[in-house]
PDB file of C-alpha atoms in Angstrom:
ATOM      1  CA  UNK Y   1       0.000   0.000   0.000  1.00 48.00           C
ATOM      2  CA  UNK Y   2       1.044   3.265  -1.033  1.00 51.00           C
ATOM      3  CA  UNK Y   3      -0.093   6.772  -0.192  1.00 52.00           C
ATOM      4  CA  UNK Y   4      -0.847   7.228  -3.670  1.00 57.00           C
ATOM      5  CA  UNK Y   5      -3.339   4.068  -3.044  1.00 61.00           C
ATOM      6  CA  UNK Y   6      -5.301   6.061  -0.392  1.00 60.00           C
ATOM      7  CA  UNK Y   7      -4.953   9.577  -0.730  1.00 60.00           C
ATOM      8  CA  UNK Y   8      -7.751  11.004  -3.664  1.00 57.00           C
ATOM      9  CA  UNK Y   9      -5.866  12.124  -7.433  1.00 54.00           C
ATOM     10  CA  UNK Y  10      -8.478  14.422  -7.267  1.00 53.00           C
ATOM     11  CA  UNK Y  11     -11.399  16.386  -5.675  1.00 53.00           C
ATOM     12  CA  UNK Y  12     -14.863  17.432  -7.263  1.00 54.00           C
ATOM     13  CA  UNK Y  13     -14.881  20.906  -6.981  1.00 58.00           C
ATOM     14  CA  UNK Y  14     -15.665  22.894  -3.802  1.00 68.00           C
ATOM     15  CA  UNK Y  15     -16.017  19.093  -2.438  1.00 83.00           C
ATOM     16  CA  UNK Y  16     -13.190  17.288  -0.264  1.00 88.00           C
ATOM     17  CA  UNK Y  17     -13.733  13.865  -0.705  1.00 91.00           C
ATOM     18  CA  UNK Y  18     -13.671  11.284   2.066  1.00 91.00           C
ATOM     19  CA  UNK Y  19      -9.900   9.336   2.471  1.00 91.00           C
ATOM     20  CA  UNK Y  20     -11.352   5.916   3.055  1.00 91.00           C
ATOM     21  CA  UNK Y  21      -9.468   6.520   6.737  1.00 95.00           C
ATOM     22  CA  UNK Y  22     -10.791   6.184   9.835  1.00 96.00           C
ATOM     23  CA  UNK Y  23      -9.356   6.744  13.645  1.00 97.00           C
ATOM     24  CA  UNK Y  24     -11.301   5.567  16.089  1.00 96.00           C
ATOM     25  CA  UNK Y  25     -12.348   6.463  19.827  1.00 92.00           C
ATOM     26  CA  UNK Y  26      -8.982   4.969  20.962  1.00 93.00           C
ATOM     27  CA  UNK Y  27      -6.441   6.350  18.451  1.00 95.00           C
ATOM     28  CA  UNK Y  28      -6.226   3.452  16.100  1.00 96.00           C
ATOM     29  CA  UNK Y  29      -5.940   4.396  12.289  1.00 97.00           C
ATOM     30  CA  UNK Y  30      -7.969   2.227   9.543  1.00 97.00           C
ATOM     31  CA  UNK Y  31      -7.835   2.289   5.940  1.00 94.00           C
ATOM     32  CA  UNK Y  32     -11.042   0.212   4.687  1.00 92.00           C
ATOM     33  CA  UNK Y  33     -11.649  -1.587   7.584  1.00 93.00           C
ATOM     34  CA  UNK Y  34      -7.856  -2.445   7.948  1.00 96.00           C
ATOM     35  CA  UNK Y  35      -5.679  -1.682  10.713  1.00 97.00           C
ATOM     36  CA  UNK Y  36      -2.722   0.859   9.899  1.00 96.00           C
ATOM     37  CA  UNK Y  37       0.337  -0.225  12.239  1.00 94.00           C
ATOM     38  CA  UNK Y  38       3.305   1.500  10.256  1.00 94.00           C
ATOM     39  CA  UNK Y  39       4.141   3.867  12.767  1.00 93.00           C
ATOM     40  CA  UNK Y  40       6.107   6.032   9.698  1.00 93.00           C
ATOM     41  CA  UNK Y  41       2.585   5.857   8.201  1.00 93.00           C
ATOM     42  CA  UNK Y  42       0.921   7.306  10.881  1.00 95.00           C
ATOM     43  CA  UNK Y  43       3.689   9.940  11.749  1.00 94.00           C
ATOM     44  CA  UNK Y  44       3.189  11.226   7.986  1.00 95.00           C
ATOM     45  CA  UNK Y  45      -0.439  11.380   7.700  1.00 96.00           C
ATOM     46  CA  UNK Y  46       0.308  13.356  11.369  1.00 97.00           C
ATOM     47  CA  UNK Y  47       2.546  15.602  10.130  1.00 95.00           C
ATOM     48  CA  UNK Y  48       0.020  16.366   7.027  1.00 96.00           C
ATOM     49  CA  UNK Y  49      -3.137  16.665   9.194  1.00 97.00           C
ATOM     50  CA  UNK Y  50      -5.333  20.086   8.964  1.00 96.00           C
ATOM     51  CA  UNK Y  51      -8.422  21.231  10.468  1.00 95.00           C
ATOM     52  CA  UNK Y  52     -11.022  23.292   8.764  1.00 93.00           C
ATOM     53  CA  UNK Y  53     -13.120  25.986  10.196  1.00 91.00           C
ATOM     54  CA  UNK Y  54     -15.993  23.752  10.981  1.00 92.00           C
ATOM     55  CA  UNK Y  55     -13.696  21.208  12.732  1.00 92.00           C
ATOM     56  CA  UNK Y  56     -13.262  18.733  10.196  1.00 95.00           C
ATOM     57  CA  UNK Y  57      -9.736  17.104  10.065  1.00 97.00           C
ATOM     58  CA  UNK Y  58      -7.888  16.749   6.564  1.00 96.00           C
ATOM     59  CA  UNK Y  59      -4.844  15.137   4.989  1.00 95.00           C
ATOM     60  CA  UNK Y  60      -2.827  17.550   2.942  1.00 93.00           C
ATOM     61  CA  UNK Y  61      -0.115  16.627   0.572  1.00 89.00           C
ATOM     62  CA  UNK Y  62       1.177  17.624  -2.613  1.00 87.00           C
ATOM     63  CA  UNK Y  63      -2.010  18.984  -3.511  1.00 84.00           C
ATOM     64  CA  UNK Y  64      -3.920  15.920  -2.437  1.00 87.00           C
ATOM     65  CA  UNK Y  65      -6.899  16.408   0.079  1.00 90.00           C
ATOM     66  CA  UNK Y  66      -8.949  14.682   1.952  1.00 92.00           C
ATOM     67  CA  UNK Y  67     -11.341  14.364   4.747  1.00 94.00           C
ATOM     68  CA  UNK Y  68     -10.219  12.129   7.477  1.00 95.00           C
ATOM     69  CA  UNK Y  69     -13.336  10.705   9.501  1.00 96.00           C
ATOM     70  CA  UNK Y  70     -12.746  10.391  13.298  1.00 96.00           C
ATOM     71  CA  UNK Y  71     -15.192   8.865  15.851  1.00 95.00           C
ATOM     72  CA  UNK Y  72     -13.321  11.767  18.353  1.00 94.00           C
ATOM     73  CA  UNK Y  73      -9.714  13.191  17.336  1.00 96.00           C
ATOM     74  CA  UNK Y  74      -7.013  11.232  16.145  1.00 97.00           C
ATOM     75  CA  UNK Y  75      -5.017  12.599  19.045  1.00 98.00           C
ATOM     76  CA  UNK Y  76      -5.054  10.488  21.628  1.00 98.00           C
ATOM     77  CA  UNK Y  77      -2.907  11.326  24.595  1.00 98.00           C
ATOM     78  CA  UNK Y  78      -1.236   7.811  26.406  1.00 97.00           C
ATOM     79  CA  UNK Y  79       0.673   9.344  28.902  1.00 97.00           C
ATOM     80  CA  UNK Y  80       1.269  11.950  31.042  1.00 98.00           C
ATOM     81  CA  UNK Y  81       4.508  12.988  32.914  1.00 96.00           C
ATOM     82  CA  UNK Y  82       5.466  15.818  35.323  1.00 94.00           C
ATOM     83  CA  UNK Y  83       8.670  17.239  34.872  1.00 90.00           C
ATOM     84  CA  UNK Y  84      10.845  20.668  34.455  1.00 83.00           C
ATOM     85  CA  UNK Y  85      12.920  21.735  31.445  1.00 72.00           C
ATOM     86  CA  UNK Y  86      13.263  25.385  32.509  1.00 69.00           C
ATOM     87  CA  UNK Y  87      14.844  25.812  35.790  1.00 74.00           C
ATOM     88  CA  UNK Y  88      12.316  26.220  38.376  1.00 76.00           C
ATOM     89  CA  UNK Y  89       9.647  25.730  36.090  1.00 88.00           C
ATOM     90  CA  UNK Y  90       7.089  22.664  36.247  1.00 92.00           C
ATOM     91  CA  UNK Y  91       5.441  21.328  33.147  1.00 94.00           C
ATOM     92  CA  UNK Y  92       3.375  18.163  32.046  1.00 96.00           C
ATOM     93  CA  UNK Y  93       4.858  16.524  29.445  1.00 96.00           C
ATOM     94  CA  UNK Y  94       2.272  14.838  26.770  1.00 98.00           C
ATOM     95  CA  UNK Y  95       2.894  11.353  24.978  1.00 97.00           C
ATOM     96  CA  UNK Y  96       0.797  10.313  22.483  1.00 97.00           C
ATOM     97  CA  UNK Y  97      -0.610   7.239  20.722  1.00 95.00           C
ATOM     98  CA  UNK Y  98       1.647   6.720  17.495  1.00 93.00           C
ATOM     99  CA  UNK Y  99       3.618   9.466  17.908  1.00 93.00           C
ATOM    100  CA  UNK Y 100       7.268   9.874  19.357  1.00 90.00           C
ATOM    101  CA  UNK Y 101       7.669  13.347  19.575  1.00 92.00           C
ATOM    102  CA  UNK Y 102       6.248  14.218  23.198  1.00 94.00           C
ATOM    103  CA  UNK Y 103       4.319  17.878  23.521  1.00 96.00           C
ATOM    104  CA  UNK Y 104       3.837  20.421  27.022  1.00 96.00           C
ATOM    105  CA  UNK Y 105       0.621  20.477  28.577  1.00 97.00           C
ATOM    106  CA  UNK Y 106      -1.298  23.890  27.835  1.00 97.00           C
ATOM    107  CA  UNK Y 107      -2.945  23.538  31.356  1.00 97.00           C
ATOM    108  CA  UNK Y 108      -5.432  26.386  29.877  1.00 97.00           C
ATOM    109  CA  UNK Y 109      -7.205  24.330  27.528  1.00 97.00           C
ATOM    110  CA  UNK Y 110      -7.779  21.523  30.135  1.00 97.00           C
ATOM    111  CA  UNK Y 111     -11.907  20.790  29.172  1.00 96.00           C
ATOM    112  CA  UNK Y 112     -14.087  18.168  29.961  1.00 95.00           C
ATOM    113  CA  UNK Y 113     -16.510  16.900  27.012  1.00 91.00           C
ATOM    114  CA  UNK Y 114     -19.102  14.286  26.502  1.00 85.00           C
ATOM    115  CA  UNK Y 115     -18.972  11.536  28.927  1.00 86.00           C
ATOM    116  CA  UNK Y 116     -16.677  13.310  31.466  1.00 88.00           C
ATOM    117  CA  UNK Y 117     -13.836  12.506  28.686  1.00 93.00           C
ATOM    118  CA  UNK Y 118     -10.588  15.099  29.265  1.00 96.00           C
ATOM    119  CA  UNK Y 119      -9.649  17.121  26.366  1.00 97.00           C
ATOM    120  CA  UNK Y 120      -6.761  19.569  25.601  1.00 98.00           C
ATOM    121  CA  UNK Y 121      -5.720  21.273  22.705  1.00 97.00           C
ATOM    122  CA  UNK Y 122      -2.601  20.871  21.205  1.00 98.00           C
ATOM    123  CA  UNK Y 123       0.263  21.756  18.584  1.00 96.00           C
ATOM    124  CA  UNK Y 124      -0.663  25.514  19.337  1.00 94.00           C
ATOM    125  CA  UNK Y 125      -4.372  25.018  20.243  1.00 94.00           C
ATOM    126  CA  UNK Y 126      -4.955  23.985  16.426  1.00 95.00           C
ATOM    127  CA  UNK Y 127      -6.380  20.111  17.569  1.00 97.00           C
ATOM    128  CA  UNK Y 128      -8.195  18.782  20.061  1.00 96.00           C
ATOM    129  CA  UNK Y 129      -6.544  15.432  22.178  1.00 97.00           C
ATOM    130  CA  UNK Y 130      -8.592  13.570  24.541  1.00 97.00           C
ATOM    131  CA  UNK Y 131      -6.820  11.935  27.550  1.00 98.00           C
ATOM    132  CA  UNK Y 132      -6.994   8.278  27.311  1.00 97.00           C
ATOM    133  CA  UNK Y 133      -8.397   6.508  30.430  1.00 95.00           C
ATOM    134  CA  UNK Y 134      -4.558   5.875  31.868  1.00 97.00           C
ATOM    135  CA  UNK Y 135      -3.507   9.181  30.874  1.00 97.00           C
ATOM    136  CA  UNK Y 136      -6.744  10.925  32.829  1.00 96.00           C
ATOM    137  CA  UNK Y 137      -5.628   9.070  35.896  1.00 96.00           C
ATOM    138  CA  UNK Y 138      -2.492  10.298  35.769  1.00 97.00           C
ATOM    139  CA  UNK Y 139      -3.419  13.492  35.513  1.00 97.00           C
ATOM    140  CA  UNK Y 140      -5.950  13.362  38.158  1.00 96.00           C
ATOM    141  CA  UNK Y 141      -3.516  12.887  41.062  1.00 96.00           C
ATOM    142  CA  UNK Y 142      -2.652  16.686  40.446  1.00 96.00           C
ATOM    143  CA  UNK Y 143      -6.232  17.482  40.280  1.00 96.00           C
ATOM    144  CA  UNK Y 144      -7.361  19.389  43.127  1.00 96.00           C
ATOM    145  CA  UNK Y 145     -11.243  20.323  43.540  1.00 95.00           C
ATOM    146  CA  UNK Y 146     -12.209  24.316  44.549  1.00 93.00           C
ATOM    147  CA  UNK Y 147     -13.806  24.025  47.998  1.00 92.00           C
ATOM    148  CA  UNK Y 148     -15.670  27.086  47.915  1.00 91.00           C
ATOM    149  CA  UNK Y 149     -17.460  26.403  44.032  1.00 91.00           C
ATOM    150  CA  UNK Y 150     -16.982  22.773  43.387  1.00 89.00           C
ATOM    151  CA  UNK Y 151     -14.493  23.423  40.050  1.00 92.00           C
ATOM    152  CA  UNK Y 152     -11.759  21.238  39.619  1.00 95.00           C
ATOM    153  CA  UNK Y 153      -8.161  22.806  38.749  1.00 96.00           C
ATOM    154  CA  UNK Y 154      -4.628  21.582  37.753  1.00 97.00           C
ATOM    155  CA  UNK Y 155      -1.908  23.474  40.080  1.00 95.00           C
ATOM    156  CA  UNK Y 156       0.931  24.386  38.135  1.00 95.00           C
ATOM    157  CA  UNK Y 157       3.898  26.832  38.924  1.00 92.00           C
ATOM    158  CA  UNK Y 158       1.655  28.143  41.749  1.00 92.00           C
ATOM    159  CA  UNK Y 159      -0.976  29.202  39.374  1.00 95.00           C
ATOM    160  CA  UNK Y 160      -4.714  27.342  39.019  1.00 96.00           C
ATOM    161  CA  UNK Y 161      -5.977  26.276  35.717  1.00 97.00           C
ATOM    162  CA  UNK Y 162      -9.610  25.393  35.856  1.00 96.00           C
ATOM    163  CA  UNK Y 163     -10.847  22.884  34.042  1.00 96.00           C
ATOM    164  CA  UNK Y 164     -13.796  24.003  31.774  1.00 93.00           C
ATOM    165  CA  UNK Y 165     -16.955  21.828  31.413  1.00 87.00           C
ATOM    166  CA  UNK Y 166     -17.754  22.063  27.211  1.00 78.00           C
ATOM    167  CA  UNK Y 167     -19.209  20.057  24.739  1.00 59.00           C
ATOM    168  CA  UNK Y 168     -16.446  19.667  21.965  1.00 50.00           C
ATOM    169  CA  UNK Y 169     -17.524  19.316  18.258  1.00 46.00           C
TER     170      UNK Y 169
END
């Protein structure tokens, strides 16, 4: 299989046509029903991912488009890990499913969805990445709740991040 095989010649015009790829709720990639395990696979169609302005997620390349269908995002984060690279500075470090390169926590964007799942966004706030269920635990031992209004917050450098309660589309 090549990415000429699953990546559209061509698009109708002012229509993006579907990839025939799908990532499902836990990060896995599928191309017609079968499983894509090259992780160099993965880390290009990654590295080639868009969103448009009404959230849908493409793959870009050489003039090739297409629209990538998603149960939820195709970030899915596997791990979490608390840490410092600046001196005297805390961060969270991100690992995700299928991808190497690890990415800091924007404590900010912390949100809870649909089904009390944790979301962040990522790669400068352009994508959404839900917390797997491992990753959520992990990050819940730093989770403190507000006695005085009930919200939850991630301490961090001695300032609190509240987590907001959204529906993500």
């Amino acid at each position: 299989m090549s990415l000429k095989d699953i990546l559209p010649a061509t698009e109708a015009e002012g229509e993006i046509p579907l990839c025939e790829i799908h990532v499902d709720d836990e990060g896995d990639w599928f191309h017609k029903g079968n499983k894509i395990i090259r992780e160099d696979i993965l880390e290009f169609f990654y590295e080639n991912l868009s969103r448009t302005s009404e959230g849908e997620f493409l793959i870009e390349w050489q003039g090739s488009r297409c629209r990538l269908e998603a149960a939820d995002t195709p970030f899915v984060i596997s791990r979490v890990d608390r840490g410092s690279q600046e001196q005297g500075k805390d961060e969270i470090f991100l690992t995700f499913r299928h991808l190497q390169q690890a990415e800091s926590l924007a404590p900010e964007t912390l949100q809870v969805g649909r089904q009390n799942v944790l979301y962040c966004q990522i790669r400068n706030g352009q994508f959404p990445a839900r917390f797997s269920r491992p990753a959520y635990y992990q990050l819940a031992e730093w989770i403190q709740e507000d006695a005085g209004d009930g919200t939850y917050y991630l301490e961090l450098n001695q300032k609190k991040f509240t987590i907001q309660s959204v529906l993500l589309t």
